[in-house]
Amino acid sequence: MASEGAAEQGYDEALEAEPPPLPGSAVLELRLTRPRPMVDELQERLEGMLAAMGLELELGQAAAWARHAYTMESSPEGRASIAELRPGLVVCYDAWFDDLSVVDTTRLTEDGGAVDAVPWDVAGSAIDELVTQGILDTSLSYDDVTTSYVRSGVKGPDGTHDEWVDEIRFEANGTLDGTVILDAGVRIGVTPKQRVSSLRVNRIEIERFEPSVVAASELDVRRSFARHVAESTGANVESVLVSARRTVYMLDPQSPSAIVAPRYMLDYAITVGTGNDDRMGSRATMVLLSLTSAPPVVEQELP
């Protein structure tokens, strides 16, 4: 009971919280399908992302990369393709998740420093260019942007510590009618000198289906989450930190395609007592609870 109480308190005190839809309300089901782009689509996508960064390759380089990336295994167990197309320019592609990232390590090395102002206009221009190039799905909104900082530092012989910012990251998942789709997202890295240093885009194909009806109340969701936390560990849970909870769409990682209803996501970590007045924290865990069944069940748990 103590573990359930800690989980319920963590639910109530979530750092970011959006309540689930009310019971009886209609929620749209979607068919989500992992894309399998052809060689020319991969080439156009890479060239478009480079254009958004103000970069370009020598003639034929993007086509050669695309031909190689297309041959990579597309499966949950497949490995990402990593290539340095020229010194300092690294491209990584995961075919299963259709996840493409470009990093200019030269800009990261040259542009580190203090941040005078958050470069929202640079990030916004990059998103506009990705839309123009047809890389971002225009049926989705990318307005809910979070920022974070990548920092580096060195410790001097006298114990002093010098730290600087390598890049400011702007990250957003696509939303459909206000509900986040975790499989569609964009991340933009901008250096303190306001140059785009990295881009990452992952995509999913979306088809609308008929609505389903929410059966679970928020009290149902809260209780099911608390029971799950208590049952997932034999230790005494002292506290639960819920960093975010909201309604989302997500295709199960092992599935290539499925019809999915929105589910309630909770991202959390627990602290347990070890019996000697010591405490041990867990890694963050994400669970997805069904909303169309009552009581809701945990349908997916991801580390």
Short mmCIF file of C-alpha atoms in Angstrom, two decimals:
data_model
loop_
_atom_site.label_atom_id
_atom_site.label_comp_id
_atom_site.label_asym_id
_atom_site.label_seq_id
_atom_site.Cartn_x
_atom_site.Cartn_y
_atom_site.Cartn_z
CA MET A 1 0.00 0.00 0.00
CA ALA A 2 2.90 2.38 0.74
CA SER A 3 4.23 1.86 -2.80
CA GLU A 4 0.82 2.56 -4.30
CA GLY A 5 0.50 5.69 -2.19
CA ALA A 6 3.91 6.94 -3.40
CA ALA A 7 2.89 6.31 -7.01
CA GLU A 8 -0.41 8.14 -6.57
CA GLN A 9 1.40 11.09 -5.04
CA GLY A 10 3.86 11.08 -7.94
CA TYR A 11 0.93 11.07 -10.37
CA ASP A 12 -0.64 14.06 -8.63
CA GLU A 13 2.64 16.00 -8.53
CA ALA A 14 3.78 15.30 -12.11
CA LEU A 15 6.15 17.92 -13.47
CA GLU A 16 4.21 18.09 -16.73
CA ALA A 17 0.60 16.94 -16.66
CA GLU A 18 -2.24 16.84 -19.15
CA PRO A 19 -5.38 15.02 -17.97
CA PRO A 20 -6.73 12.10 -20.00
CA PRO A 21 -9.90 12.60 -22.08
CA LEU A 22 -13.17 12.23 -20.21
CA PRO A 23 -15.02 8.89 -20.18
CA GLY A 24 -17.51 8.67 -23.02
CA SER A 25 -15.58 11.03 -25.27
CA ALA A 26 -14.66 9.94 -28.79
CA VAL A 27 -11.00 9.50 -29.70
CA LEU A 28 -9.72 8.89 -33.21
CA GLU A 29 -8.03 5.61 -34.08
CA LEU A 30 -5.12 5.74 -36.51
CA ARG A 31 -3.30 3.21 -38.62
CA LEU A 32 0.39 3.90 -38.08
CA THR A 33 2.83 2.34 -40.55
CA ARG A 34 6.60 2.49 -40.64
CA PRO A 35 7.69 3.98 -43.99
CA ARG A 36 10.12 2.19 -46.29
CA PRO A 37 11.42 5.03 -48.49
CA MET A 38 13.02 4.27 -51.83
CA VAL A 39 16.55 5.33 -52.81
CA ASP A 40 15.49 8.58 -54.49
CA GLU A 41 13.34 9.53 -51.46
CA LEU A 42 16.28 9.00 -49.11
CA GLN A 43 18.50 11.11 -51.33
CA GLU A 44 15.96 13.95 -51.49
CA ARG A 45 15.47 13.81 -47.75
CA LEU A 46 19.19 14.03 -47.01
CA GLU A 47 19.67 16.87 -49.47
CA GLY A 48 16.69 18.73 -47.99
CA MET A 49 18.00 18.40 -44.45
CA LEU A 50 21.43 19.61 -45.55
CA ALA A 51 19.78 22.59 -47.25
CA ALA A 52 18.03 23.43 -43.98
CA MET A 53 21.48 23.45 -42.34
CA GLY A 54 22.99 25.59 -45.10
CA LEU A 55 25.19 22.70 -46.26
CA GLU A 56 25.65 20.73 -49.45
CA LEU A 57 27.62 17.74 -50.69
CA GLU A 58 29.67 17.12 -53.78
CA LEU A 59 27.79 15.81 -56.79
CA GLY A 60 26.85 12.16 -56.37
CA GLN A 61 27.59 11.88 -52.64
CA ALA A 62 23.97 12.00 -51.49
CA ALA A 63 22.94 9.45 -54.11
CA ALA A 64 25.73 7.08 -53.06
CA TRP A 65 24.74 7.39 -49.42
CA ALA A 66 21.08 6.74 -50.26
CA ARG A 67 21.91 3.57 -52.19
CA HIS A 68 23.87 2.25 -49.22
CA ALA A 69 21.26 3.26 -46.63
CA TYR A 70 18.54 1.52 -48.64
CA THR A 71 20.36 -1.80 -48.33
CA MET A 72 20.38 -1.64 -44.52
CA GLU A 73 18.20 -4.20 -42.75
CA SER A 74 14.82 -2.81 -41.72
CA SER A 75 13.88 -4.69 -38.56
CA PRO A 76 13.61 -3.98 -34.82
CA GLU A 77 16.97 -5.71 -34.37
CA GLY A 78 18.65 -3.98 -37.30
CA ARG A 79 21.56 -1.63 -36.77
CA ALA A 80 21.64 1.99 -37.85
CA SER A 81 23.77 3.07 -40.78
CA ILE A 82 26.46 5.58 -39.75
CA ALA A 83 28.56 7.37 -42.36
CA GLU A 84 30.96 10.33 -42.35
CA LEU A 85 30.27 11.88 -45.74
CA ARG A 86 33.10 14.34 -45.34
CA PRO A 87 35.33 15.27 -42.39
CA GLY A 88 33.04 16.37 -39.57
CA LEU A 89 29.72 15.62 -41.31
CA VAL A 90 28.09 12.50 -39.87
CA VAL A 91 24.84 10.96 -41.12
CA CYS A 92 22.97 8.26 -39.18
CA TYR A 93 19.92 6.38 -40.48
CA ASP A 94 17.76 3.78 -38.73
CA ALA A 95 15.65 2.15 -41.41
CA TRP A 96 13.14 0.52 -39.03
CA PHE A 97 12.13 3.80 -37.41
CA ASP A 98 12.78 5.86 -40.57
CA ASP A 99 14.99 8.03 -38.35
CA LEU A 100 17.55 10.21 -40.12
CA SER A 101 20.00 12.52 -38.37
CA VAL A 102 22.77 14.79 -39.64
CA VAL A 103 25.45 16.23 -37.35
CA ASP A 104 28.11 18.80 -38.27
CA THR A 105 30.75 18.12 -35.63
CA THR A 106 32.95 20.91 -37.05
CA ARG A 107 30.35 23.49 -36.14
CA LEU A 108 29.95 21.93 -32.70
CA THR A 109 33.70 22.19 -32.14
CA GLU A 110 34.11 25.70 -33.50
CA ASP A 111 30.99 27.40 -32.12
CA GLY A 112 30.89 26.39 -28.44
CA GLY A 113 30.50 29.22 -25.95
CA ALA A 114 28.04 31.24 -23.92
CA VAL A 115 24.41 31.67 -24.97
CA ASP A 116 23.30 35.27 -25.11
CA ALA A 117 19.78 34.51 -26.36
CA VAL A 118 17.87 31.36 -27.26
CA PRO A 119 17.96 31.26 -31.10
CA TRP A 120 14.28 30.55 -31.71
CA ASP A 121 14.36 32.31 -35.08
CA VAL A 122 17.14 30.04 -36.37
CA ALA A 123 15.24 26.92 -35.29
CA GLY A 124 12.02 28.29 -36.79
CA SER A 125 13.71 28.96 -40.12
CA ALA A 126 15.07 25.41 -40.16
CA ILE A 127 11.58 23.99 -39.55
CA ASP A 128 10.16 26.19 -42.32
CA GLU A 129 12.82 24.86 -44.70
CA LEU A 130 12.04 21.26 -43.72
CA VAL A 131 8.38 21.92 -44.53
CA THR A 132 9.31 23.55 -47.84
CA GLN A 133 11.47 20.55 -48.74
CA GLY A 134 8.57 18.19 -47.97
CA ILE A 135 10.45 16.47 -45.16
CA LEU A 136 7.98 17.23 -42.36
CA ASP A 137 4.39 15.97 -42.55
CA THR A 138 2.30 19.10 -43.06
CA SER A 139 -0.82 17.36 -41.68
CA LEU A 140 0.84 17.48 -38.26
CA SER A 141 1.63 20.43 -36.01
CA TYR A 142 5.07 20.87 -34.44
CA ASP A 143 4.24 23.79 -32.15
CA ASP A 144 4.93 22.14 -28.78
CA VAL A 145 8.71 22.65 -28.71
CA THR A 146 11.01 21.88 -25.78
CA THR A 147 14.57 23.13 -25.40
CA SER A 148 17.65 21.60 -23.82
CA TYR A 149 21.37 22.32 -23.78
CA VAL A 150 24.34 20.14 -24.70
CA ARG A 151 27.30 21.26 -22.61
CA SER A 152 31.00 20.47 -22.41
CA GLY A 153 33.62 21.43 -19.88
CA VAL A 154 37.13 20.90 -18.57
CA LYS A 155 38.55 20.91 -15.08
CA GLY A 156 41.75 22.84 -14.56
CA PRO A 157 44.71 21.75 -12.40
CA ASP A 158 43.69 24.29 -9.75
CA GLY A 159 40.23 22.72 -9.41
CA THR A 160 38.40 25.34 -11.44
CA HIS A 161 35.85 24.15 -13.99
CA ASP A 162 35.30 25.80 -17.35
CA GLU A 163 31.97 24.99 -19.04
CA TRP A 164 30.36 26.03 -22.30
CA VAL A 165 27.34 25.24 -24.46
CA ASP A 166 27.89 23.15 -27.60
CA GLU A 167 24.36 23.45 -28.95
CA ILE A 168 20.82 24.36 -27.98
CA ARG A 169 18.37 21.63 -28.96
CA PHE A 170 14.80 22.31 -30.05
CA GLU A 171 12.66 19.18 -30.08
CA ALA A 172 9.03 18.53 -30.98
CA ASN A 173 6.81 15.58 -31.73
CA GLY A 174 4.11 15.97 -34.34
CA THR A 175 0.58 16.39 -32.99
CA LEU A 176 -2.71 15.48 -34.68
CA ASP A 177 -5.79 17.30 -33.37
CA GLY A 178 -3.77 18.15 -30.25
CA THR A 179 -2.58 14.59 -29.50
CA VAL A 180 1.12 13.78 -29.70
CA ILE A 181 2.39 11.11 -32.10
CA LEU A 182 5.60 9.81 -30.55
CA ASP A 183 6.73 8.17 -33.81
CA ALA A 184 6.91 11.49 -35.68
CA GLY A 185 9.37 14.09 -34.49
CA VAL A 186 12.02 16.66 -35.29
CA ARG A 187 15.08 17.86 -33.38
CA ILE A 188 17.16 20.88 -34.33
CA GLY A 189 20.53 21.74 -32.78
CA VAL A 190 21.76 25.34 -33.00
CA THR A 191 25.18 26.49 -31.80
CA PRO A 192 25.75 29.62 -29.67
CA LYS A 193 26.96 31.27 -32.91
CA GLN A 194 23.51 30.57 -34.36
CA ARG A 195 24.46 27.96 -36.93
CA VAL A 196 22.40 24.78 -37.30
CA SER A 197 24.71 21.99 -36.12
CA SER A 198 22.37 18.99 -36.17
CA LEU A 199 19.02 17.85 -37.49
CA ARG A 200 17.04 14.71 -36.75
CA VAL A 201 13.72 13.70 -38.31
CA ASN A 202 11.74 10.51 -37.76
CA ARG A 203 8.52 9.83 -39.63
CA ILE A 204 5.47 7.58 -39.63
CA GLU A 205 2.68 7.08 -42.16
CA ILE A 206 -0.78 8.00 -40.79
CA GLU A 207 -4.24 6.90 -41.88
CA ARG A 208 -7.36 8.02 -40.02
CA PHE A 209 -9.90 5.44 -38.86
CA GLU A 210 -13.22 5.56 -37.01
CA PRO A 211 -13.39 6.96 -33.48
CA SER A 212 -13.45 4.76 -30.41
CA VAL A 213 -14.86 5.66 -27.00
CA VAL A 214 -12.90 6.37 -23.83
CA ALA A 215 -13.94 3.98 -21.04
CA ALA A 216 -11.41 4.79 -18.30
CA SER A 217 -11.75 7.72 -15.92
CA GLU A 218 -8.73 9.61 -14.64
CA LEU A 219 -9.22 7.91 -11.27
CA ASP A 220 -9.05 4.55 -13.07
CA VAL A 221 -5.82 5.59 -14.78
CA ARG A 222 -4.29 6.84 -11.52
CA ARG A 223 -5.13 3.62 -9.66
CA SER A 224 -3.89 1.36 -12.48
CA PHE A 225 -0.61 3.25 -12.64
CA ALA A 226 -0.16 2.97 -8.86
CA ARG A 227 -0.84 -0.79 -8.94
CA HIS A 228 1.62 -1.26 -11.78
CA VAL A 229 4.38 0.57 -9.93
CA ALA A 230 3.77 -1.45 -6.75
CA GLU A 231 3.71 -4.77 -8.62
CA SER A 232 6.77 -4.05 -10.78
CA THR A 233 9.20 -4.10 -7.85
CA GLY A 234 9.42 -6.13 -4.66
CA ALA A 235 11.15 -3.27 -2.86
CA ASN A 236 9.49 -0.58 -0.81
CA VAL A 237 8.90 2.38 -3.12
CA GLU A 238 9.57 5.57 -1.19
CA SER A 239 8.88 8.09 -3.94
CA VAL A 240 7.85 8.28 -7.57
CA LEU A 241 8.86 11.17 -9.79
CA VAL A 242 6.55 11.51 -12.79
CA SER A 243 8.27 13.81 -15.25
CA ALA A 244 5.38 13.85 -17.74
CA ARG A 245 1.95 12.34 -18.32
CA ARG A 246 -0.25 12.93 -21.34
CA THR A 247 -2.33 11.25 -24.04
CA VAL A 248 -0.28 9.99 -27.01
CA TYR A 249 -0.31 7.78 -30.08
CA MET A 250 2.54 5.32 -30.47
CA LEU A 251 3.18 2.27 -32.62
CA ASP A 252 4.64 -0.57 -30.57
CA PRO A 253 8.39 -0.72 -31.33
CA GLN A 254 8.27 -4.30 -32.65
CA SER A 255 5.32 -3.67 -34.98
CA PRO A 256 5.60 -2.52 -38.61
CA SER A 257 1.96 -1.37 -38.78
CA ALA A 258 -1.13 -1.37 -36.57
CA ILE A 259 -4.39 0.41 -35.86
CA VAL A 260 -3.90 2.22 -32.56
CA ALA A 261 -6.09 4.24 -30.24
CA PRO A 262 -4.56 6.99 -28.13
CA ARG A 263 -3.11 5.78 -24.83
CA TYR A 264 -2.08 7.54 -21.64
CA MET A 265 1.68 7.89 -21.25
CA LEU A 266 3.50 8.26 -17.94
CA ASP A 267 7.26 8.84 -17.83
CA TYR A 268 8.56 8.17 -14.34
CA ALA A 269 11.40 7.05 -12.07
CA ILE A 270 11.21 5.53 -8.60
CA THR A 271 13.29 5.71 -5.44
CA VAL A 272 13.37 2.61 -3.24
CA GLY A 273 14.68 2.02 0.26
CA THR A 274 17.37 -0.63 0.69
CA GLY A 275 16.76 -1.34 4.39
CA ASN A 276 19.83 0.44 5.81
CA ASP A 277 18.57 3.97 5.53
CA ASP A 278 20.00 3.98 2.00
CA ARG A 279 18.05 4.85 -1.11
CA MET A 280 18.45 3.81 -4.69
CA GLY A 281 16.92 5.46 -7.74
CA SER A 282 15.77 3.75 -10.92
CA ARG A 283 16.19 4.69 -14.53
CA ALA A 284 13.31 6.47 -16.21
CA THR A 285 10.52 4.20 -17.43
CA MET A 286 7.66 4.95 -19.79
CA VAL A 287 4.34 3.13 -19.62
CA LEU A 288 1.32 3.39 -21.88
CA LEU A 289 -2.10 2.64 -20.41
CA SER A 290 -5.19 1.85 -22.47
CA LEU A 291 -8.02 4.37 -22.34
CA THR A 292 -10.67 2.32 -24.13
CA SER A 293 -10.89 -0.33 -21.41
CA ALA A 294 -11.87 -0.01 -17.75
CA PRO A 295 -9.92 -0.54 -15.67
CA PRO A 296 -7.07 0.48 -17.99
CA VAL A 297 -4.21 -1.96 -18.50
CA VAL A 298 -0.53 -1.31 -19.13
CA GLU A 299 -0.13 -2.15 -22.81
CA GLN A 300 3.48 -1.09 -23.24
CA GLU A 301 6.45 -0.50 -20.93
CA LEU A 302 9.68 0.93 -22.27
CA PRO A 303 12.96 1.72 -20.51
#
